CSV table of C-alpha atoms in Angstrom, one decimal:
chain,number,residue,atom,x,y,z
A,881,UNK,CA,68.7,123.7,76.9
A,882,UNK,CA,69.6,125.8,79.9
A,883,UNK,CA,72.4,124.6,82.2
A,884,UNK,CA,69.9,124.3,85.1
A,885,UNK,CA,67.5,122.2,83.0
A,886,UNK,CA,70.3,120.0,81.7
A,887,UNK,CA,71.5,119.4,85.3
A,888,UNK,CA,68.0,118.2,86.2
A,889,UNK,CA,67.9,115.9,83.2
A,890,UNK,CA,71.3,114.5,84.1
A,891,UNK,CA,70.2,114.0,87.7
A,892,UNK,CA,67.1,112.2,86.5
A,893,UNK,CA,69.3,109.9,84.4
A,894,UNK,CA,71.4,109.2,87.5
A,895,UNK,CA,68.3,108.4,89.7
A,896,UNK,CA,66.8,106.1,87.1
A,897,UNK,CA,70.1,104.3,86.6
A,898,UNK,CA,70.7,103.7,90.3
A,899,UNK,CA,67.1,102.7,90.9
A,900,UNK,CA,67.4,99.7,88.5
A,901,UNK,CA,70.7,98.2,89.7
A,902,UNK,CA,69.4,96.4,92.8
A,903,UNK,CA,67.1,94.5,90.4
A,904,UNK,CA,70.1,93.9,88.0
A,905,UNK,CA,72.2,92.6,90.9
A,906,UNK,CA,69.6,90.0,91.9
A,907,UNK,CA,68.9,88.9,88.3
A,908,UNK,CA,72.6,88.6,87.4
A,909,UNK,CA,73.4,86.7,90.6
A,910,UNK,CA,70.9,84.1,89.6
A,911,UNK,CA,73.0,83.2,86.5
A,912,UNK,CA,76.6,83.8,87.6
A,913,UNK,CA,78.9,83.9,90.6
A,914,UNK,CA,80.0,87.1,92.4
A,915,UNK,CA,83.6,87.0,91.0
A,916,UNK,CA,82.4,86.7,87.4
A,917,UNK,CA,79.8,89.4,88.0
A,918,UNK,CA,82.2,91.9,89.5
A,919,UNK,CA,84.9,91.2,86.8
A,920,UNK,CA,82.5,91.8,83.9
A,921,UNK,CA,80.9,94.9,85.5
A,922,UNK,CA,84.1,96.6,86.6
A,923,UNK,CA,85.8,96.1,83.2
A,924,UNK,CA,82.6,97.5,81.5
A,925,UNK,CA,82.8,100.5,83.8
A,926,UNK,CA,86.5,101.0,83.1
A,927,UNK,CA,85.7,101.2,79.4
A,928,UNK,CA,83.0,103.8,80.0
A,929,UNK,CA,85.4,105.9,82.0
A,930,UNK,CA,88.1,105.5,79.5
A,931,UNK,CA,85.7,106.7,76.8
A,932,UNK,CA,84.8,109.7,78.9
A,933,UNK,CA,88.5,110.5,79.5
A,934,UNK,CA,88.8,110.7,75.7
A,935,UNK,CA,85.7,112.8,75.2
A,936,UNK,CA,86.6,115.2,78.0
A,937,UNK,CA,90.3,115.4,76.8
A,938,UNK,CA,91.6,114.5,80.3
A,939,UNK,CA,94.4,112.1,79.4
A,940,UNK,CA,97.0,114.7,79.8
A,941,UNK,CA,96.3,115.0,83.5
A,942,UNK,CA,97.8,111.5,84.1
A,943,UNK,CA,101.3,112.7,83.2
A,944,UNK,CA,101.1,115.4,85.9
A,945,UNK,CA,100.4,112.9,88.7
A,946,UNK,CA,103.2,112.2,91.2
A,947,UNK,CA,104.2,108.7,92.2
A,948,UNK,CA,102.5,109.3,95.6
A,949,UNK,CA,99.2,110.1,93.9
A,950,UNK,CA,99.4,106.9,91.8
A,951,UNK,CA,99.9,104.9,95.0
A,952,UNK,CA,96.9,106.7,96.6
A,953,UNK,CA,94.7,105.7,93.6
A,954,UNK,CA,96.0,102.2,93.8
A,955,UNK,CA,94.7,102.1,97.4
A,956,UNK,CA,91.4,103.7,96.3
A,957,UNK,CA,90.9,101.2,93.6
A,958,UNK,CA,91.3,98.4,96.1
A,959,UNK,CA,88.7,99.9,98.4
A,960,UNK,CA,86.3,100.5,95.5
A,961,UNK,CA,85.5,99.1,93.1
A,962,UNK,CA,87.1,95.8,94.3
A,963,UNK,CA,86.4,95.4,98.0
A,964,UNK,CA,83.2,97.4,98.0
A,965,UNK,CA,81.5,95.5,95.2
A,966,UNK,CA,82.7,92.1,96.3
A,967,UNK,CA,81.1,92.7,99.7
A,968,UNK,CA,78.0,94.4,98.2
A,969,UNK,CA,77.3,91.6,95.7
A,970,UNK,CA,77.8,89.0,98.4
A,971,UNK,CA,75.2,90.9,100.6
A,972,UNK,CA,72.7,90.8,97.7
A,973,UNK,CA,73.5,87.1,97.3
A,974,UNK,CA,72.5,86.5,101.0
A,975,UNK,CA,69.6,88.9,101.3
A,976,UNK,CA,66.4,90.0,99.5
A,977,UNK,CA,67.1,93.2,97.5
A,978,UNK,CA,64.6,95.1,99.7
A,979,UNK,CA,66.8,94.5,102.7
A,980,UNK,CA,70.3,94.7,101.2
A,981,UNK,CA,69.7,98.0,99.4
A,982,UNK,CA,68.4,100.1,102.3
A,983,UNK,CA,71.1,98.9,104.7
A,984,UNK,CA,73.8,99.7,102.1
A,985,UNK,CA,72.2,103.1,101.8
A,986,UNK,CA,73.2,104.0,105.4
A,987,UNK,CA,76.7,104.9,104.2
A,988,UNK,CA,76.2,108.7,104.7
A,989,UNK,CA,75.5,108.0,108.4
A,990,UNK,CA,78.7,106.0,108.7
A,991,UNK,CA,80.6,108.6,106.8
A,992,UNK,CA,79.4,111.3,109.3
A,993,UNK,CA,80.7,109.2,112.2
A,994,UNK,CA,84.0,108.5,110.5
A,995,UNK,CA,84.6,112.2,109.7
A,996,UNK,CA,83.7,113.2,113.3
A,997,UNK,CA,86.3,110.7,114.5
A,998,UNK,CA,89.0,111.7,112.1
A,999,UNK,CA,88.5,115.4,112.6
A,1000,UNK,CA,88.0,114.9,116.3
A,1001,UNK,CA,84.8,116.9,116.1
A,1002,UNK,CA,82.0,115.8,118.6
A,1003,UNK,CA,78.6,114.9,117.1
A,1004,UNK,CA,75.8,117.0,118.5
A,1005,UNK,CA,72.9,115.4,120.3
A,1006,UNK,CA,70.6,116.2,117.4
A,1007,UNK,CA,73.1,114.5,115.1
A,1008,UNK,CA,73.0,111.4,117.2
A,1009,UNK,CA,69.2,111.6,117.1
A,1010,UNK,CA,69.1,111.7,113.3
A,1011,UNK,CA,71.5,108.7,113.1
A,1012,UNK,CA,69.3,106.8,115.6
A,1013,UNK,CA,66.3,107.4,113.3
A,1014,UNK,CA,68.2,105.9,110.4
A,1015,UNK,CA,69.3,102.9,112.5
A,1016,UNK,CA,65.8,102.4,113.7
A,1017,UNK,CA,64.8,102.1,110.0
A,1018,UNK,CA,67.5,99.6,109.5
A,1019,UNK,CA,66.3,97.6,112.5
A,1020,UNK,CA,62.7,97.7,111.2
A,1021,UNK,CA,63.7,96.4,107.8
A,1022,UNK,CA,66.0,93.7,109.1
A,1023,UNK,CA,63.5,92.4,111.6
A,1024,UNK,CA,60.7,93.2,109.2
A,1025,UNK,CA,58.5,90.4,109.7
A,1026,UNK,CA,56.8,89.2,106.6
A,1027,UNK,CA,59.8,88.4,104.4
A,1028,UNK,CA,59.8,84.7,103.6
A,1029,UNK,CA,62.4,82.7,105.3
A,1030,UNK,CA,65.0,83.6,108.0
A,1031,UNK,CA,67.0,86.8,107.5
A,1032,UNK,CA,70.7,86.0,107.0
A,1033,UNK,CA,72.8,87.7,109.7
A,1034,UNK,CA,75.8,87.2,107.5
A,1035,UNK,CA,74.0,89.1,104.7
A,1036,UNK,CA,73.2,92.0,107.1
A,1037,UNK,CA,76.8,92.2,108.3
A,1038,UNK,CA,77.9,92.3,104.6
A,1039,UNK,CA,75.5,95.0,103.8
A,1040,UNK,CA,76.7,97.1,106.7
A,1041,UNK,CA,80.3,96.4,105.7
A,1042,UNK,CA,79.6,97.6,102.1
A,1043,UNK,CA,78.3,100.9,103.6
A,1044,UNK,CA,81.5,101.2,105.7
A,1045,UNK,CA,83.7,100.6,102.6
A,1046,UNK,CA,81.8,103.1,100.6
A,1047,UNK,CA,82.2,105.7,103.3
A,1048,UNK,CA,85.9,105.0,103.5
A,1049,UNK,CA,86.1,105.4,99.7
A,1050,UNK,CA,84.6,108.9,99.9
A,1051,UNK,CA,87.0,109.9,102.7
A,1052,UNK,CA,90.0,108.8,100.7
A,1053,UNK,CA,88.6,110.2,97.4
A,1054,UNK,CA,87.8,113.6,99.1
A,1055,UNK,CA,91.5,114.0,100.1
A,1056,UNK,CA,92.4,113.7,96.4
A,1057,UNK,CA,89.8,116.2,95.0
A,1058,UNK,CA,92.2,119.2,95.0
A,1059,UNK,CA,94.8,117.3,93.1
A,1060,UNK,CA,92.9,115.7,90.2
A,1061,UNK,CA,89.6,116.1,88.4
A,1062,UNK,CA,86.7,113.8,89.1
A,1063,UNK,CA,86.9,112.3,85.6
A,1064,UNK,CA,90.5,111.2,86.1
A,1065,UNK,CA,89.8,110.0,89.6
A,1066,UNK,CA,87.0,107.7,88.5
A,1067,UNK,CA,89.1,106.4,85.6
A,1068,UNK,CA,92.1,105.6,87.8
A,1069,UNK,CA,90.0,103.8,90.5
A,1070,UNK,CA,88.5,101.5,87.8
A,1071,UNK,CA,91.8,101.2,86.1
A,1072,UNK,CA,93.4,99.8,89.2
A,1073,UNK,CA,90.2,97.8,90.0
A,1074,UNK,CA,90.5,96.1,86.6
A,1075,UNK,CA,94.2,95.3,87.2
A,1076,UNK,CA,93.4,93.7,90.6
A,1077,UNK,CA,90.6,91.7,89.2
A,1078,UNK,CA,92.6,90.5,86.2
A,1079,UNK,CA,95.4,89.4,88.5
A,1080,UNK,CA,92.9,87.5,90.7
A,1081,UNK,CA,91.5,85.8,87.6
A,1082,UNK,CA,94.9,84.6,86.7
A,1083,UNK,CA,95.4,83.1,90.1
A,1084,UNK,CA,91.9,81.6,90.1
A,1085,UNK,CA,90.3,81.4,86.7
A,1086,UNK,CA,86.7,82.7,86.3
A,1087,UNK,CA,83.9,80.2,85.7
A,1088,UNK,CA,82.0,80.1,82.5
A,1089,UNK,CA,79.9,83.2,81.7
A,1090,UNK,CA,76.8,82.8,79.6
A,1091,UNK,CA,75.8,85.5,77.1
A,1092,UNK,CA,72.9,86.7,79.2
A,1093,UNK,CA,75.1,87.0,82.2
A,1094,UNK,CA,77.7,88.9,80.2
A,1095,UNK,CA,75.0,91.4,79.1
A,1096,UNK,CA,73.7,91.7,82.6
A,1097,UNK,CA,77.2,92.4,84.0
A,1098,UNK,CA,77.8,95.0,81.3
A,1099,UNK,CA,74.5,96.7,82.3
A,1100,UNK,CA,75.7,96.9,85.9
A,1101,UNK,CA,79.0,98.3,84.8
A,1102,UNK,CA,77.4,101.0,82.7
A,1103,UNK,CA,74.4,101.9,84.8
A,1104,UNK,CA,75.7,101.4,88.3
A,1105,UNK,CA,79.5,102.2,88.1
A,1106,UNK,CA,79.8,104.3,84.9
A,1107,UNK,CA,77.2,106.5,83.5
A,1108,UNK,CA,75.4,107.7,86.7
A,1109,UNK,CA,78.7,108.9,88.3
A,1110,UNK,CA,79.5,110.9,85.1
A,1111,UNK,CA,76.0,112.4,84.9
A,1112,UNK,CA,75.8,113.2,88.6
A,1113,UNK,CA,79.2,115.0,88.5
A,1114,UNK,CA,78.2,117.1,85.5
A,1115,UNK,CA,74.8,117.9,87.1
A,1116,UNK,CA,76.5,119.2,90.3
A,1117,UNK,CA,79.0,121.3,88.4
A,1118,UNK,CA,76.4,122.9,86.1
A,1119,UNK,CA,73.4,123.4,88.4
A,1120,UNK,CA,72.6,126.6,90.2
A,1121,UNK,CA,70.8,124.5,92.9
A,1122,UNK,CA,73.1,121.6,94.0
A,1123,UNK,CA,70.9,120.9,97.0
A,1124,UNK,CA,68.0,120.0,94.6
A,1125,UNK,CA,70.3,117.7,92.6
A,1126,UNK,CA,71.4,115.9,95.7
A,1127,UNK,CA,67.9,115.6,97.1
A,1128,UNK,CA,66.7,114.0,93.8
A,1129,UNK,CA,69.0,111.1,94.5
A,1130,UNK,CA,66.9,110.2,97.5
A,1131,UNK,CA,64.2,109.0,95.1
A,1132,UNK,CA,66.4,106.2,93.8
A,1133,UNK,CA,65.9,103.7,96.7
A,1134,UNK,CA,62.2,104.2,96.6
A,1135,UNK,CA,62.0,103.7,92.8
A,1136,UNK,CA,64.3,100.7,93.3
A,1137,UNK,CA,61.6,98.9,95.4
A,1138,UNK,CA,59.2,99.3,92.5
A,1139,UNK,CA,61.6,97.6,90.1
A,1140,UNK,CA,62.5,94.9,92.6
A,1141,UNK,CA,58.8,94.0,93.0
A,1142,UNK,CA,58.1,94.2,89.3
A,1143,UNK,CA,61.1,92.3,87.9
A,1144,UNK,CA,62.5,90.2,90.7
A,1145,UNK,CA,59.1,89.3,92.1
A,1146,UNK,CA,59.8,90.2,95.8
A,1147,UNK,CA,56.7,91.2,97.8
A,1148,UNK,CA,57.7,94.5,99.3
A,1149,UNK,CA,56.8,94.5,103.0
A,1150,UNK,CA,55.2,97.6,104.6
A,1151,UNK,CA,58.1,97.6,107.1
A,1152,UNK,CA,60.5,98.1,104.2
A,1153,UNK,CA,58.8,101.3,103.1
A,1154,UNK,CA,58.6,102.6,106.6
A,1155,UNK,CA,62.2,101.6,107.4
A,1156,UNK,CA,63.4,103.3,104.2
A,1157,UNK,CA,61.6,106.5,105.0
A,1158,UNK,CA,63.3,106.5,108.4
A,1159,UNK,CA,66.7,105.8,106.9
A,1160,UNK,CA,66.4,108.6,104.3
A,1161,UNK,CA,64.8,111.0,106.8
A,1162,UNK,CA,67.6,110.5,109.2
A,1163,UNK,CA,70.2,111.0,106.5
A,1164,UNK,CA,68.6,114.3,105.3
A,1165,UNK,CA,68.3,115.6,108.9
A,1166,UNK,CA,71.9,114.7,109.6
A,1167,UNK,CA,73.1,116.5,106.5
A,1168,UNK,CA,71.0,119.5,107.4
A,1169,UNK,CA,72.3,119.6,110.9
A,1170,UNK,CA,75.9,119.1,109.7
A,1171,UNK,CA,75.6,122.0,107.2
A,1172,UNK,CA,74.0,124.2,109.9
A,1173,UNK,CA,76.8,123.5,112.4
A,1174,UNK,CA,79.4,124.3,109.8
A,1175,UNK,CA,77.8,127.7,109.1
A,1176,UNK,CA,77.7,128.4,112.9
A,1177,UNK,CA,81.4,127.8,113.2
A,1178,UNK,CA,82.5,129.9,110.3
């Protein structure tokens, strides 16, 4: 198989994996608590990344890391997976999946704002317009009339907080890219995440975990936190068209609605589809405008 074709296959695996996890979150939360869910899933992901470290022969890289780098990864592991997934799972516990997932998907917009603030680079008027389109989509989904019951404001705040945490994760992670491979970076974040969660479970023991909950948690660890990150990274490194690989990932939230309707039983509102189109459209426009501005200033 040609490298370009293999990259598309790996990107497709990534999209299919991420499109199922909103459904897995809701199903798993019905049978176990957030702490139990995150503990099982993060440990499962840690095992996946440890196996990949072995297959990619990356263990030797750990011995070359400075103490300062270890401390940075300790911070990264606290941001994600620990804080990010705690907040994200709580958001799903408070909201229908069709609302929690699109709001969480606004993280690229938040990332753009944070980078502009950190780099002290003003955002263009067109950039603000693109962000406004995405936020209009969020408002439409949140107000969305038709979803049974009142929408939890706490859940909406948690979903936005998860997007903020994920944006912060990528800022810190990006600062480490020149010093360590992506394989080692992912392993270390889940290594520290596992340590933090193990320490928390010693202070406050986990509740009972049924066998079906254990399997569901392992599924989340493998297909949300493990395999898709590995596949996506390989796809980007081996493709001759990275823009296409990135754009394929925008299919995930739309496929996710199909699985949520099929397996969770949520009736997907028209406002959800329209709002998600606005969110993704704003993100794509913002990325295009950002890339164009960078070219103009080089």
